[in-house]
CSV table of C-alpha atoms in Angstrom, one decimal:
chain,number,residue,atom,x,y,z
A,1,MET,CA,31.1,-28.7,-78.0
A,2,SER,CA,33.2,-26.1,-75.9
A,3,GLY,CA,36.8,-25.7,-74.3
A,4,HIS,CA,39.4,-28.1,-74.6
A,5,LYS,CA,37.0,-30.8,-76.0
A,6,ASN,CA,35.7,-28.5,-78.3
A,7,LYS,CA,39.5,-28.4,-79.9
A,8,TYR,CA,41.2,-32.1,-80.2
A,9,MET,CA,37.4,-33.0,-81.4
A,10,GLU,CA,38.1,-30.4,-83.9
A,11,LEU,CA,41.3,-32.0,-84.8
A,12,ALA,CA,40.2,-35.0,-85.3
A,13,LEU,CA,37.4,-33.6,-87.7
A,14,LYS,CA,40.2,-32.3,-89.9
A,15,GLU,CA,41.8,-35.7,-89.9
A,16,ALA,CA,38.2,-37.5,-91.2
A,17,GLU,CA,38.2,-34.5,-93.9
A,18,LYS,CA,41.4,-36.1,-95.0
A,19,ALA,CA,40.3,-39.6,-95.0
A,20,ALA,CA,37.1,-38.3,-97.1
A,21,LEU,CA,39.2,-36.5,-99.5
A,22,ARG,CA,41.4,-39.6,-100.2
A,23,GLY,CA,38.1,-41.8,-100.4
A,24,GLU,CA,38.1,-43.4,-97.1
A,25,VAL,CA,35.2,-43.3,-94.8
A,26,PRO,CA,35.7,-40.0,-93.3
A,27,VAL,CA,36.9,-40.9,-89.3
A,28,GLY,CA,39.9,-39.4,-87.9
A,29,ALA,CA,40.5,-39.9,-83.6
A,30,VAL,CA,43.6,-37.8,-81.8
A,31,ILE,CA,44.9,-39.3,-78.8
A,32,VAL,CA,46.1,-36.5,-75.8
A,33,ALA,CA,48.2,-36.7,-72.8
A,34,GLY,CA,45.7,-36.5,-70.4
A,35,ASP,CA,47.1,-34.1,-67.8
A,36,SER,CA,49.2,-32.0,-70.2
A,37,GLY,CA,47.1,-31.7,-73.3
A,38,ALA,CA,49.4,-32.6,-75.7
A,39,VAL,CA,48.7,-34.3,-79.1
A,40,ILE,CA,50.3,-37.6,-79.1
A,41,ALA,CA,49.0,-38.8,-82.2
A,42,VAL,CA,46.8,-37.8,-84.9
A,43,ALA,CA,45.4,-40.4,-87.9
A,44,SER,CA,42.4,-41.4,-90.0
A,45,ASN,CA,41.4,-44.4,-92.0
A,46,ARG,CA,43.2,-46.4,-94.4
A,47,VAL,CA,41.2,-48.5,-95.0
A,48,MET,CA,41.3,-48.7,-98.8
A,49,GLU,CA,44.8,-46.9,-99.0
A,50,ASP,CA,46.6,-49.5,-97.0
A,51,ARG,CA,44.6,-52.7,-97.8
A,52,ASP,CA,44.0,-53.3,-94.3
A,53,PRO,CA,40.4,-53.9,-93.0
A,54,SER,CA,41.8,-53.0,-89.2
A,55,ALA,CA,42.8,-49.5,-90.6
A,56,HIS,CA,40.8,-47.3,-88.5
A,57,ALA,CA,41.6,-44.6,-87.2
A,58,GLU,CA,41.4,-45.3,-83.9
A,59,LEU,CA,44.1,-48.3,-84.2
A,60,LEU,CA,46.2,-46.1,-86.3
A,61,ALA,CA,46.2,-43.4,-83.5
A,62,ILE,CA,46.6,-45.8,-81.0
A,63,ARG,CA,49.6,-47.9,-82.1
A,64,ALA,CA,51.4,-44.4,-83.1
A,65,ALA,CA,50.5,-43.1,-79.7
A,66,CYS,CA,52.2,-45.8,-78.0
A,67,ALA,CA,55.2,-46.1,-80.3
A,68,ALA,CA,55.5,-42.0,-79.6
A,69,LEU,CA,55.2,-43.5,-75.8
A,70,GLY,CA,57.5,-46.1,-76.1
A,71,SER,CA,54.2,-48.1,-74.3
A,72,GLU,CA,51.7,-50.7,-75.0
A,73,ARG,CA,49.6,-49.1,-73.1
A,74,LEU,CA,48.3,-45.6,-72.7
A,75,PRO,CA,46.4,-44.9,-69.3
A,76,GLY,CA,47.0,-41.2,-68.5
A,77,CYS,CA,45.8,-40.8,-72.5
A,78,ASP,CA,42.4,-39.4,-74.0
A,79,LEU,CA,41.4,-40.3,-77.6
A,80,TYR,CA,38.2,-38.1,-79.7
A,81,VAL,CA,37.1,-39.7,-82.7
A,82,THR,CA,34.8,-38.8,-84.7
A,83,LEU,CA,32.1,-41.8,-85.1
A,84,GLU,CA,31.4,-44.0,-81.8
A,85,PRO,CA,34.0,-46.8,-82.1
A,86,CYS,CA,33.4,-50.2,-83.6
A,87,PRO,CA,33.6,-53.4,-81.5
A,88,MET,CA,37.2,-54.0,-82.5
A,89,CYS,CA,38.0,-50.5,-81.7
A,90,ALA,CA,36.1,-50.4,-78.2
A,91,GLN,CA,38.2,-54.0,-77.5
A,92,LEU,CA,41.7,-52.1,-78.7
A,93,ILE,CA,40.8,-49.0,-76.7
A,94,SER,CA,40.3,-51.4,-73.3
A,95,PHE,CA,43.7,-53.1,-74.0
A,96,ALA,CA,45.5,-50.1,-74.6
A,97,ARG,CA,43.8,-48.6,-70.8
A,98,LEU,CA,43.0,-45.3,-72.3
A,99,ARG,CA,41.9,-42.8,-69.5
A,100,ARG,CA,38.9,-41.4,-71.5
A,101,LEU,CA,37.2,-41.4,-74.8
A,102,TYR,CA,34.9,-38.9,-76.3
A,103,PHE,CA,33.1,-39.8,-79.5
A,104,ALA,CA,31.3,-37.3,-81.8
A,105,ALA,CA,28.7,-39.1,-83.8
A,106,ASP,CA,26.7,-42.2,-82.1
A,107,ASP,CA,27.2,-45.6,-84.8
A,108,PRO,CA,23.4,-47.7,-84.4
A,109,LYS,CA,24.6,-50.1,-87.4
A,110,GLY,CA,28.3,-50.8,-86.7
A,111,GLY,CA,29.2,-49.2,-83.4
A,112,GLY,CA,30.2,-50.8,-80.4
A,113,VAL,CA,30.3,-48.4,-77.0
A,114,GLU,CA,26.8,-47.2,-77.2
A,115,ASN,CA,25.4,-49.6,-79.8
A,116,GLY,CA,25.8,-52.6,-81.2
A,117,PRO,CA,27.6,-55.3,-78.7
A,118,ARG,CA,28.7,-52.7,-76.5
A,119,VAL,CA,32.2,-53.8,-75.4
A,120,LEU,CA,32.9,-51.5,-73.0
A,121,HIS,CA,30.3,-52.0,-70.7
A,122,ALA,CA,30.4,-56.1,-70.8
A,123,SER,CA,31.5,-58.2,-68.0
A,124,SER,CA,34.3,-59.6,-69.5
A,125,CYS,CA,35.9,-55.9,-70.2
A,126,HIS,CA,39.2,-56.0,-68.9
A,127,HIS,CA,39.3,-52.1,-68.3
A,128,GLN,CA,35.9,-49.1,-69.3
A,129,PRO,CA,37.7,-46.3,-70.2
A,130,GLU,CA,35.5,-42.9,-69.0
A,131,ILE,CA,33.4,-42.4,-72.4
A,132,TYR,CA,31.3,-39.3,-73.2
A,133,GLY,CA,29.6,-39.4,-76.7
A,134,GLY,CA,28.2,-37.2,-78.8
A,135,ILE,CA,30.6,-34.4,-78.6
A,136,GLY,CA,30.1,-32.5,-82.0
A,137,ALA,CA,28.3,-34.9,-83.3
A,138,ARG,CA,26.5,-32.7,-85.6
A,139,PRO,CA,29.3,-31.8,-88.2
A,140,ALA,CA,30.5,-35.5,-88.0
A,141,ALA,CA,27.4,-37.0,-88.8
A,142,GLN,CA,26.9,-34.7,-91.5
A,143,MET,CA,30.2,-35.7,-93.1
A,144,LEU,CA,29.7,-39.1,-93.0
A,145,LYS,CA,26.1,-38.6,-94.5
A,146,LYS,CA,27.4,-36.4,-97.2
A,147,PHE,CA,29.8,-39.1,-98.2
A,148,PHE,CA,28.0,-41.9,-97.9
A,149,GLN,CA,25.7,-40.0,-100.3
A,150,ALA,CA,28.0,-39.4,-103.1
A,151,ARG,CA,28.8,-43.3,-103.0
A,152,ARG,CA,25.6,-44.1,-104.0
């Protein structure tokens, strides 16, 4: 990783670590104002904590960013997330009109961007952000592997 992408993905990885410490699947997300580089929202998975199967890091970060900006759309914003978004989150990314998506580790089983249904590539998708995968993939994948090995 290099430059600003490194800084934002590192912040997302720190959020993922916080999730792991709470017993959540370690996924972290950061939303950044694309032009200024200001961090608008950070979040990590809270599925178990909130007793909410939709409490994925991406969804929580998008909600917080929309609240902070007073808008239902985030067209000038970029999302950094430590794991390829699932189909639910991929659709939400489209609905939120995020400008760019940066993700770290691929998710061959549950992904919805480059794996699985490839939601953002479907002809029915209303908005496709620029997509950049593999940013900081190794540390994110290692964190996930370690988390799931400890649960077995």
